[in-house]
């Protein structure tokens, strides 16, 4: 019952008041981004949602559009400004995702929506993370966020799919507030967030059982 109906009601009960309360803060952040980074306040990107169906995820922009001599974008680490780093470390860049929750593309709690190109790189077990709506925060985020391996993140995501409940969502939301205050697990060393997921090592095939011995 909660998975089908209650979770959506919880999202709306929190998101609608949050958007009203945070509207002035979001307006100030948008203005500062416009001043410091130039045109283009919102970062939009197609991400896989429920059952892998794409949706447009929204975040506050944190990087410049700086390019090299050939016109190619510089690496994320070089385009991430101090102001953008502050937005990420405080998770303020995530605030526009509340609109994604409002329109039903995301939930407050669930596996983080990653990149479309990752869909073909998951193992069948890891792909189960798309059995629920993606979330702004999740079990992986309160257990290390970007400081843990991809395999560990996906294990937490699948654990959440299996154990999804009202009380688990409340627990994750409460711990998330504490984690944001402490600014833990924001990025991996040497990366703006985390290194690219290139697929998990293949599990070695199980040995074939020995041929049955005839009892005749």
mmCIF file of C-alpha atoms in Angstrom:
data_model
loop_
_atom_site.group_PDB
_atom_site.id
_atom_site.type_symbol
_atom_site.label_atom_id
_atom_site.label_comp_id
_atom_site.label_asym_id
_atom_site.label_seq_id
_atom_site.Cartn_x
_atom_site.Cartn_y
_atom_site.Cartn_z
ATOM 1 C CA UNK A 1 0.000 0.000 0.000
ATOM 2 C CA UNK A 2 2.780 2.457 0.900
ATOM 3 C CA UNK A 3 4.830 1.593 -2.167
ATOM 4 C CA UNK A 4 1.869 2.217 -4.491
ATOM 5 C CA UNK A 5 0.088 5.164 -2.849
ATOM 6 C CA UNK A 6 1.612 6.301 0.444
ATOM 7 C CA UNK A 7 5.046 7.164 -0.918
ATOM 8 C CA UNK A 8 3.599 9.635 -3.410
ATOM 9 C CA UNK A 9 1.458 11.229 -0.701
ATOM 10 C CA UNK A 10 4.531 11.615 1.534
ATOM 11 C CA UNK A 11 6.460 13.240 -1.329
ATOM 12 C CA UNK A 12 3.716 15.784 -1.978
ATOM 13 C CA UNK A 13 3.165 16.478 1.735
ATOM 14 C CA UNK A 14 6.834 17.481 2.054
ATOM 15 C CA UNK A 15 7.638 18.934 -1.374
ATOM 16 C CA UNK A 16 4.767 21.414 -1.717
ATOM 17 C CA UNK A 17 5.500 23.234 1.590
ATOM 18 C CA UNK A 18 9.241 22.970 0.898
ATOM 19 C CA UNK A 19 8.952 24.673 -2.496
ATOM 20 C CA UNK A 20 6.901 27.497 -0.997
ATOM 21 C CA UNK A 21 9.337 27.957 1.905
ATOM 22 C CA UNK A 22 12.492 27.684 -0.197
ATOM 23 C CA UNK A 23 11.309 29.847 -3.106
ATOM 24 C CA UNK A 24 13.160 33.007 -1.887
ATOM 25 C CA UNK A 25 16.389 31.044 -1.341
ATOM 26 C CA UNK A 26 16.145 29.438 -4.775
ATOM 27 C CA UNK A 27 15.603 32.867 -6.352
ATOM 28 C CA UNK A 28 18.735 34.219 -4.644
ATOM 29 C CA UNK A 29 20.790 31.215 -5.755
ATOM 30 C CA UNK A 30 19.524 31.609 -9.333
ATOM 31 C CA UNK A 31 20.522 35.284 -9.330
ATOM 32 C CA UNK A 32 24.017 34.508 -7.995
ATOM 33 C CA UNK A 33 24.522 31.797 -10.618
ATOM 34 C CA UNK A 34 23.491 34.250 -13.345
ATOM 35 C CA UNK A 35 26.011 36.797 -12.039
ATOM 36 C CA UNK A 36 28.908 34.415 -11.397
ATOM 37 C CA UNK A 37 28.502 31.824 -14.172
ATOM 38 C CA UNK A 38 26.565 33.702 -16.844
ATOM 39 C CA UNK A 39 23.385 32.709 -18.712
ATOM 40 C CA UNK A 40 21.868 29.320 -18.021
ATOM 41 C CA UNK A 41 20.880 28.966 -14.378
ATOM 42 C CA UNK A 42 19.387 25.466 -14.587
ATOM 43 C CA UNK A 43 21.291 22.362 -15.676
ATOM 44 C CA UNK A 44 18.995 19.978 -17.559
ATOM 45 C CA UNK A 45 19.897 16.418 -18.462
ATOM 46 C CA UNK A 46 18.003 13.293 -19.515
ATOM 47 C CA UNK A 47 18.280 10.646 -16.841
ATOM 48 C CA UNK A 48 16.691 7.185 -16.539
ATOM 49 C CA UNK A 49 13.709 7.047 -14.226
ATOM 50 C CA UNK A 50 11.246 4.326 -13.280
ATOM 51 C CA UNK A 51 11.898 1.202 -15.391
ATOM 52 C CA UNK A 52 14.666 3.124 -17.162
ATOM 53 C CA UNK A 53 12.285 5.541 -18.892
ATOM 54 C CA UNK A 54 14.048 8.889 -19.478
ATOM 55 C CA UNK A 55 12.981 12.135 -17.841
ATOM 56 C CA UNK A 56 14.527 15.604 -17.664
ATOM 57 C CA UNK A 57 16.365 16.100 -14.388
ATOM 58 C CA UNK A 58 16.871 19.659 -13.118
ATOM 59 C CA UNK A 59 19.712 21.005 -10.989
ATOM 60 C CA UNK A 60 21.297 24.373 -10.384
ATOM 61 C CA UNK A 61 24.255 24.900 -12.690
ATOM 62 C CA UNK A 62 27.634 24.646 -10.944
ATOM 63 C CA UNK A 63 30.154 24.662 -13.821
ATOM 64 C CA UNK A 64 31.239 27.065 -16.546
ATOM 65 C CA UNK A 65 31.191 26.257 -20.259
ATOM 66 C CA UNK A 66 34.979 26.693 -20.604
ATOM 67 C CA UNK A 67 36.416 24.884 -23.641
ATOM 68 C CA UNK A 68 39.845 24.047 -25.011
ATOM 69 C CA UNK A 69 41.368 25.308 -28.270
ATOM 70 C CA UNK A 70 39.454 22.633 -30.216
ATOM 71 C CA UNK A 71 36.129 23.752 -28.768
ATOM 72 C CA UNK A 72 35.749 20.752 -26.456
ATOM 73 C CA UNK A 73 34.491 21.201 -22.914
ATOM 74 C CA UNK A 74 37.236 21.083 -20.315
ATOM 75 C CA UNK A 75 37.112 18.334 -17.657
ATOM 76 C CA UNK A 76 34.538 18.836 -14.917
ATOM 77 C CA UNK A 77 37.223 19.521 -12.320
ATOM 78 C CA UNK A 78 38.481 22.513 -14.322
ATOM 79 C CA UNK A 79 35.006 23.939 -14.962
ATOM 80 C CA UNK A 80 33.789 23.646 -11.384
ATOM 81 C CA UNK A 81 34.063 27.085 -9.785
ATOM 82 C CA UNK A 82 34.483 27.779 -6.048
ATOM 83 C CA UNK A 83 30.871 28.969 -5.960
ATOM 84 C CA UNK A 84 29.763 25.825 -7.756
ATOM 85 C CA UNK A 85 31.784 23.723 -5.335
ATOM 86 C CA UNK A 86 29.983 25.453 -2.458
ATOM 87 C CA UNK A 87 26.593 24.684 -4.003
ATOM 88 C CA UNK A 88 27.546 21.025 -4.346
ATOM 89 C CA UNK A 89 29.060 20.697 -0.886
ATOM 90 C CA UNK A 90 25.885 22.103 0.678
ATOM 91 C CA UNK A 91 23.611 20.172 -1.755
ATOM 92 C CA UNK A 92 21.913 23.449 -2.683
ATOM 93 C CA UNK A 93 22.385 22.543 -6.340
ATOM 94 C CA UNK A 94 19.853 19.732 -5.805
ATOM 95 C CA UNK A 95 16.951 22.038 -4.892
ATOM 96 C CA UNK A 96 15.415 22.174 -8.428
ATOM 97 C CA UNK A 97 14.955 18.410 -8.200
ATOM 98 C CA UNK A 98 12.016 19.191 -5.923
ATOM 99 C CA UNK A 99 10.148 20.137 -9.112
ATOM 100 C CA UNK A 100 10.983 16.694 -10.521
ATOM 101 C CA UNK A 101 9.392 15.179 -7.414
ATOM 102 C CA UNK A 102 6.369 17.444 -7.773
ATOM 103 C CA UNK A 103 5.715 16.307 -11.353
ATOM 104 C CA UNK A 104 6.195 12.644 -10.402
ATOM 105 C CA UNK A 105 9.466 11.881 -12.199
ATOM 106 C CA UNK A 106 11.361 11.453 -8.932
ATOM 107 C CA UNK A 107 10.705 10.715 -5.278
ATOM 108 C CA UNK A 108 12.347 12.269 -2.241
ATOM 109 C CA UNK A 109 13.917 8.880 -1.457
ATOM 110 C CA UNK A 110 15.184 6.345 -3.958
ATOM 111 C CA UNK A 111 18.256 5.370 -5.974
ATOM 112 C CA UNK A 112 19.967 8.405 -7.494
ATOM 113 C CA UNK A 113 19.237 8.922 -11.223
ATOM 114 C CA UNK A 114 22.510 8.344 -13.071
ATOM 115 C CA UNK A 115 23.422 8.650 -16.758
ATOM 116 C CA UNK A 116 21.512 7.127 -19.647
ATOM 117 C CA UNK A 117 24.634 5.399 -20.975
ATOM 118 C CA UNK A 118 24.944 3.403 -17.757
ATOM 119 C CA UNK A 119 21.781 1.417 -18.502
ATOM 120 C CA UNK A 120 23.626 -1.133 -20.647
ATOM 121 C CA UNK A 121 26.428 -1.497 -18.091
ATOM 122 C CA UNK A 122 24.395 -2.807 -15.160
ATOM 123 C CA UNK A 123 24.248 -6.420 -14.137
ATOM 124 C CA UNK A 124 20.682 -7.832 -13.946
ATOM 125 C CA UNK A 125 20.772 -7.388 -10.169
ATOM 126 C CA UNK A 126 22.003 -3.787 -10.383
ATOM 127 C CA UNK A 127 19.316 -2.991 -12.941
ATOM 128 C CA UNK A 128 16.700 -3.637 -10.245
ATOM 129 C CA UNK A 129 17.458 -0.146 -8.922
ATOM 130 C CA UNK A 130 15.052 1.086 -11.610
ATOM 131 C CA UNK A 131 12.103 -0.811 -10.132
ATOM 132 C CA UNK A 132 11.286 2.308 -8.088
ATOM 133 C CA UNK A 133 11.349 6.034 -8.806
ATOM 134 C CA UNK A 134 14.795 7.627 -8.519
ATOM 135 C CA UNK A 135 15.294 9.844 -5.512
ATOM 136 C CA UNK A 136 16.998 13.010 -4.354
ATOM 137 C CA UNK A 137 18.519 10.979 -1.531
ATOM 138 C CA UNK A 138 18.706 7.294 -0.797
ATOM 139 C CA UNK A 139 20.266 4.489 1.174
ATOM 140 C CA UNK A 140 23.555 4.833 -0.713
ATOM 141 C CA UNK A 141 23.679 8.576 -0.016
ATOM 142 C CA UNK A 142 23.506 8.121 3.749
ATOM 143 C CA UNK A 143 26.103 5.334 3.644
ATOM 144 C CA UNK A 144 28.977 7.089 1.928
ATOM 145 C CA UNK A 145 27.492 8.830 -1.102
ATOM 146 C CA UNK A 146 30.318 9.329 -3.644
ATOM 147 C CA UNK A 147 33.019 8.087 -1.275
ATOM 148 C CA UNK A 148 32.027 4.416 -1.763
ATOM 149 C CA UNK A 149 32.419 2.158 -4.786
ATOM 150 C CA UNK A 150 29.828 1.840 -7.529
ATOM 151 C CA UNK A 151 29.205 -1.778 -6.518
ATOM 152 C CA UNK A 152 28.482 -0.702 -2.941
ATOM 153 C CA UNK A 153 26.114 2.045 -4.140
ATOM 154 C CA UNK A 154 24.159 -0.371 -6.289
ATOM 155 C CA UNK A 155 23.991 -2.923 -3.484
ATOM 156 C CA UNK A 156 22.424 -0.260 -1.250
ATOM 157 C CA UNK A 157 20.030 0.708 -4.069
ATOM 158 C CA UNK A 158 18.797 -2.862 -4.471
ATOM 159 C CA UNK A 159 18.535 -3.224 -0.693
ATOM 160 C CA UNK A 160 16.280 -0.163 -0.691
ATOM 161 C CA UNK A 161 14.093 -1.647 -3.437
ATOM 162 C CA UNK A 162 13.680 -4.797 -1.344
ATOM 163 C CA UNK A 163 13.048 -3.046 1.973
ATOM 164 C CA UNK A 164 11.138 0.085 0.886
ATOM 165 C CA UNK A 165 8.819 1.263 3.645
ATOM 166 C CA UNK A 166 7.428 4.403 5.261
ATOM 167 C CA UNK A 167 9.735 4.122 8.260
ATOM 168 C CA UNK A 168 12.813 3.503 6.100
ATOM 169 C CA UNK A 169 12.035 6.635 4.061
ATOM 170 C CA UNK A 170 11.656 8.725 7.210
ATOM 171 C CA UNK A 171 14.935 7.363 8.563
ATOM 172 C CA UNK A 172 16.778 8.148 5.319
ATOM 173 C CA UNK A 173 15.360 11.686 5.193
ATOM 174 C CA UNK A 174 16.380 12.349 8.803
ATOM 175 C CA UNK A 175 19.925 11.031 8.326
ATOM 176 C CA UNK A 176 20.247 12.959 5.054
ATOM 177 C CA UNK A 177 19.738 16.248 6.872
ATOM 178 C CA UNK A 178 22.573 15.358 9.232
ATOM 179 C CA UNK A 179 24.834 14.266 6.355
ATOM 180 C CA UNK A 180 24.192 17.509 4.454
ATOM 181 C CA UNK A 181 25.099 19.544 7.530
ATOM 182 C CA UNK A 182 28.356 17.589 7.883
ATOM 183 C CA UNK A 183 29.016 17.686 4.090
ATOM 184 C CA UNK A 184 30.151 14.083 3.957
ATOM 185 C CA UNK A 185 30.969 12.041 0.847
ATOM 186 C CA UNK A 186 30.502 14.894 -1.621
ATOM 187 C CA UNK A 187 33.050 13.635 -4.144
ATOM 188 C CA UNK A 188 35.780 11.128 -4.798
ATOM 189 C CA UNK A 189 39.371 12.430 -4.699
ATOM 190 C CA UNK A 190 40.345 13.838 -8.093
ATOM 191 C CA UNK A 191 36.756 14.020 -9.358
ATOM 192 C CA UNK A 192 34.066 16.702 -9.334
ATOM 193 C CA UNK A 193 31.672 14.037 -8.073
ATOM 194 C CA UNK A 194 32.557 10.436 -8.925
ATOM 195 C CA UNK A 195 34.451 8.579 -11.606
ATOM 196 C CA UNK A 196 32.523 7.198 -14.546
ATOM 197 C CA UNK A 197 30.825 3.847 -14.056
ATOM 198 C CA UNK A 198 32.200 1.497 -16.709
ATOM 199 C CA UNK A 199 30.500 -1.688 -15.555
ATOM 200 C CA UNK A 200 31.100 -4.154 -12.751
ATOM 201 C CA UNK A 201 33.620 -6.971 -13.125
ATOM 202 C CA UNK A 202 31.946 -10.051 -14.492
ATOM 203 C CA UNK A 203 31.375 -12.790 -11.963
ATOM 204 C CA UNK A 204 33.258 -15.997 -12.815
ATOM 205 C CA UNK A 205 30.937 -18.720 -14.106
ATOM 206 C CA UNK A 206 29.907 -21.345 -11.609
ATOM 207 C CA UNK A 207 31.653 -24.698 -12.128
ATOM 208 C CA UNK A 208 29.605 -27.319 -13.881
ATOM 209 C CA UNK A 209 28.384 -30.115 -11.589
ATOM 210 C CA UNK A 210 30.125 -33.437 -12.094
ATOM 211 C CA UNK A 211 28.271 -35.938 -14.263
ATOM 212 C CA UNK A 212 25.777 -38.047 -12.380
ATOM 213 C CA UNK A 213 27.018 -41.509 -11.455
ATOM 214 C CA UNK A 214 24.694 -44.278 -12.516
ATOM 215 C CA UNK A 215 23.359 -46.369 -9.679
ATOM 216 C CA UNK A 216 22.864 -49.409 -11.987
#
